[in-house]
PDB file of C-alpha atoms in Angstrom:
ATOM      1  CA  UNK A   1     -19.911   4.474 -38.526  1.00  0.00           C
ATOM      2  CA  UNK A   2     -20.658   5.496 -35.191  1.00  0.00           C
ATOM      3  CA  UNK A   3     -17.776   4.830 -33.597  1.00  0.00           C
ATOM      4  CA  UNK A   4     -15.566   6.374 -36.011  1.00  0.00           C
ATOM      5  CA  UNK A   5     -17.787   9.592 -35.885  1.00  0.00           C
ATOM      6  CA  UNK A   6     -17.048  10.270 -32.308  1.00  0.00           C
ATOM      7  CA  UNK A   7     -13.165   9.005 -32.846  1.00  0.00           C
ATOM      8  CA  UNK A   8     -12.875  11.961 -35.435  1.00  0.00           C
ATOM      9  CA  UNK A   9     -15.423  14.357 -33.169  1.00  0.00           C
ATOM     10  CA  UNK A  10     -13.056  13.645 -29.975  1.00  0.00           C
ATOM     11  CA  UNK A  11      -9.774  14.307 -28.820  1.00  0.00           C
ATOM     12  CA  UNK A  12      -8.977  10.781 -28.431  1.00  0.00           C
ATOM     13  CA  UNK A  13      -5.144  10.036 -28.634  1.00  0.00           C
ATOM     14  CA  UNK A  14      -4.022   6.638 -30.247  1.00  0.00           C
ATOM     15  CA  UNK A  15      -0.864   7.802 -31.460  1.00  0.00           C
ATOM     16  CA  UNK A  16       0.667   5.120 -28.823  1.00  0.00           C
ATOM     17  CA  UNK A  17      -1.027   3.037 -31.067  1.00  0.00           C
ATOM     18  CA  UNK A  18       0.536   4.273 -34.236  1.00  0.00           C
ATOM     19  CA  UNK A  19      -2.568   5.757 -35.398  1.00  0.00           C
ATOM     20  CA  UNK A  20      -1.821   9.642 -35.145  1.00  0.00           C
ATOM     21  CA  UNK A  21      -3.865  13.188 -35.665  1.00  0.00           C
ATOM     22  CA  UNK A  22      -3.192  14.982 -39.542  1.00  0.00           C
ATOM     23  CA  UNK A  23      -4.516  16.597 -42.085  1.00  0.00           C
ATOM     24  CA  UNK A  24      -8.210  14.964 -43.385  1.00  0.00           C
ATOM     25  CA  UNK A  25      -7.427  14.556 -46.909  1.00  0.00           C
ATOM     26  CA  UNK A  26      -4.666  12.210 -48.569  1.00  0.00           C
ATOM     27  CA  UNK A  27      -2.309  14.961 -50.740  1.00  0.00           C
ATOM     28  CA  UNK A  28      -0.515  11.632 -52.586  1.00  0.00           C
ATOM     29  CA  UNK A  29      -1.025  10.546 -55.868  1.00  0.00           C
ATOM     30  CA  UNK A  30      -2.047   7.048 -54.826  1.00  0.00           C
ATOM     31  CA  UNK A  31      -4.766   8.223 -52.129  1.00  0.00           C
ATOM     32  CA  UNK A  32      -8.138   6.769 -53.668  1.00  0.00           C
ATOM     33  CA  UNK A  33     -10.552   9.544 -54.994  1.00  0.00           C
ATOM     34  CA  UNK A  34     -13.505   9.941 -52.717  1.00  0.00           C
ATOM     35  CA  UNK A  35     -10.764   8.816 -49.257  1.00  0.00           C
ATOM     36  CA  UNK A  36     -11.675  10.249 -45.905  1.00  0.00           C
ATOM     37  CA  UNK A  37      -8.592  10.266 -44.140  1.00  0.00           C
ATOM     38  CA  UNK A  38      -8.796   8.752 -40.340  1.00  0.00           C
ATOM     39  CA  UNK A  39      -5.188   9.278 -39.254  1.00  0.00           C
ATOM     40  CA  UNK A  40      -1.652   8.710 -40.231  1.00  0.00           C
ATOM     41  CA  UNK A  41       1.579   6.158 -39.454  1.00  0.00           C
ATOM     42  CA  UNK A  42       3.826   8.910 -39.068  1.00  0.00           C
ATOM     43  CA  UNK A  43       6.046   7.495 -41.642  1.00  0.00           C
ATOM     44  CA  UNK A  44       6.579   7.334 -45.255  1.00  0.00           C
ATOM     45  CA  UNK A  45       3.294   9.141 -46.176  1.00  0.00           C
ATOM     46  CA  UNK A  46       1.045   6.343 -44.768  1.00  0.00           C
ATOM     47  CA  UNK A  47      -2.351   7.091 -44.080  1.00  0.00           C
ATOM     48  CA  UNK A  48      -5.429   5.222 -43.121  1.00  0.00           C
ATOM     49  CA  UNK A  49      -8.960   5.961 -44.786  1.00  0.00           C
ATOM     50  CA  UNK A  50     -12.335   4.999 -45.315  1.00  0.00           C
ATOM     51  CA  UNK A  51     -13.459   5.324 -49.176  1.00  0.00           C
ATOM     52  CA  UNK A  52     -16.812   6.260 -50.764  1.00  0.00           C
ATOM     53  CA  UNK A  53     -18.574   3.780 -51.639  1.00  0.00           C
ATOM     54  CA  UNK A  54     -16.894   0.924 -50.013  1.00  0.00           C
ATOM     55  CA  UNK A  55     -18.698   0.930 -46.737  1.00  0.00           C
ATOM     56  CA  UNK A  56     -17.325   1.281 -43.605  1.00  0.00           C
ATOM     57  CA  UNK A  57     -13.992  -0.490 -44.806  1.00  0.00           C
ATOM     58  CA  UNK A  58     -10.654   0.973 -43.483  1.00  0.00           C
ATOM     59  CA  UNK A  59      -7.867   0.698 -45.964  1.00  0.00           C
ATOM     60  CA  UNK A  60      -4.049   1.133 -45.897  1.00  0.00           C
ATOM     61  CA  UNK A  61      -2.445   3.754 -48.350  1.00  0.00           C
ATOM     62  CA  UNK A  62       1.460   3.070 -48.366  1.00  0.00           C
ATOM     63  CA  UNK A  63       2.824   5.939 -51.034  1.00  0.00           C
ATOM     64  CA  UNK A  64       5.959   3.922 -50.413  1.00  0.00           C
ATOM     65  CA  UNK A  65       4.977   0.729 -51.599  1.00  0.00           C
ATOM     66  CA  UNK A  66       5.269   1.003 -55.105  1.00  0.00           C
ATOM     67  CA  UNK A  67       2.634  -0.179 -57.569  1.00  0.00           C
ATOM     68  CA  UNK A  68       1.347  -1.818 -54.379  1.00  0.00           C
ATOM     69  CA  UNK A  69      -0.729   1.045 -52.369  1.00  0.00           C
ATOM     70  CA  UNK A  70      -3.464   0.685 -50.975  1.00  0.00           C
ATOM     71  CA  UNK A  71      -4.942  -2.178 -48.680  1.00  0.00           C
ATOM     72  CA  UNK A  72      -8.292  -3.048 -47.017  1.00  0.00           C
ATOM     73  CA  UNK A  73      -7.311  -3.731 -42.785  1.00  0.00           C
ATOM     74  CA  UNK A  74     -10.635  -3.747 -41.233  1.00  0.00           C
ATOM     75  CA  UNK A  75     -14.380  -3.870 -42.058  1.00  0.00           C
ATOM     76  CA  UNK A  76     -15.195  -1.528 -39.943  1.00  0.00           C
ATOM     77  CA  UNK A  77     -13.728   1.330 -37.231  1.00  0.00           C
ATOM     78  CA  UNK A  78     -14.379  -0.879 -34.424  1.00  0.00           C
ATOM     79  CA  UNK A  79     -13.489  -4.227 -35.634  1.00  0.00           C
ATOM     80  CA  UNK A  80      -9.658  -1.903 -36.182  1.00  0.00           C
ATOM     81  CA  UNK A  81      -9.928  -0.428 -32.642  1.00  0.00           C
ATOM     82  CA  UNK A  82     -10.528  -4.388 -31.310  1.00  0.00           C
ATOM     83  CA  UNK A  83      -7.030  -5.109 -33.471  1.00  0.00           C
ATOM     84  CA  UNK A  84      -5.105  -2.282 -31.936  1.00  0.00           C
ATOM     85  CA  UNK A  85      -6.094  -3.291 -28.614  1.00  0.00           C
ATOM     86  CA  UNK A  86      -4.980  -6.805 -28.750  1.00  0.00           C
ATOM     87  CA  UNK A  87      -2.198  -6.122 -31.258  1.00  0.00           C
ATOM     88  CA  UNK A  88      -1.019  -3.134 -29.941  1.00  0.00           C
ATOM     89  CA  UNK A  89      -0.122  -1.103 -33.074  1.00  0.00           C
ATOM     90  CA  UNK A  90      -1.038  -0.652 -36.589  1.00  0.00           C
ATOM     91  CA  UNK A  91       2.524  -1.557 -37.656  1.00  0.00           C
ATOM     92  CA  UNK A  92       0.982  -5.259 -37.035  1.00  0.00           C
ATOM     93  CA  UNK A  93      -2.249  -4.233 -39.354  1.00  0.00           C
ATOM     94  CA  UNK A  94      -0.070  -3.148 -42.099  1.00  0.00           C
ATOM     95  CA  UNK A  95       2.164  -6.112 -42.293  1.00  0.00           C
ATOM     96  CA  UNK A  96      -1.416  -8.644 -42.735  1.00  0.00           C
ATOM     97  CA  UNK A  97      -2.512  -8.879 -45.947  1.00  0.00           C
ATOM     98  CA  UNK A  98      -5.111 -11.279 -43.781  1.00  0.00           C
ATOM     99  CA  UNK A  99      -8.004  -9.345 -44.383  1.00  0.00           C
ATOM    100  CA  UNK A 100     -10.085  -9.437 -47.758  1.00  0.00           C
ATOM    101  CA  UNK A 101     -13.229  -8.023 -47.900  1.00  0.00           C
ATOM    102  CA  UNK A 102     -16.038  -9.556 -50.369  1.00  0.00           C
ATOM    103  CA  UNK A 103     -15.838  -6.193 -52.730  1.00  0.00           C
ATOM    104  CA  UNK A 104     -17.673  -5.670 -56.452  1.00  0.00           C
ATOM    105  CA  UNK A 105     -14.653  -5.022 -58.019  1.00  0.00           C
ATOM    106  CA  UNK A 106     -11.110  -3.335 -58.192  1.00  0.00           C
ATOM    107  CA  UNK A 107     -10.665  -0.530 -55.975  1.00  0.00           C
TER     108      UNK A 107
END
């Protein structure tokens, strides 16, 4: 989680890249107990997290989609900074349901 460290330790702006500054913890029913929240859409409550005990595993939380919520979109902080390089925005990330990491169980 190195890389992610030093995103949330710098003043790095990738809000060009839809992934925007907030507050550190999810206040939405759906956010996943445990959630560190790494930034926000800007939209619709959105926010994008790692969660205890599932590694270094980004997820998704979309308040808005209901009984649908929250998502895994990367294995790791940099394998979503490689994404949002050569996709240009997170809107892209959202919108894949590509990703599906080998988990123990239901989230």
């Amino acid at each position: 989680m190195k890389a992610l460290e030093q995103y949330l330790n710098s003043d790095l702006d990738l809000s060009i890249l839809g992934l925007n500054r907030g507050p550190e913890e999810g206040s939405y029913f759906c956010t996943p107990l445990g959630a560190k929240v790494i930034g926000w859409a800007g939209v619709d409550g959105i926010h994008y997290c790692t969660i205890e005990g599932r590694g270094e595993t980004i997820f998704a939380v979309s308040p808005m989609n209901f009984g649908d919520y929250i998502h895994p979109i990367a294995e790791s902080f940099e394998v979503l900074l490689r994404m949002l390089l050569s996709c240009h925005s997170m809107d892209s990330r959202r919108s894949q349901r590509e990703y599906r990491p080998k988990t123990d169980g239901p989230l």
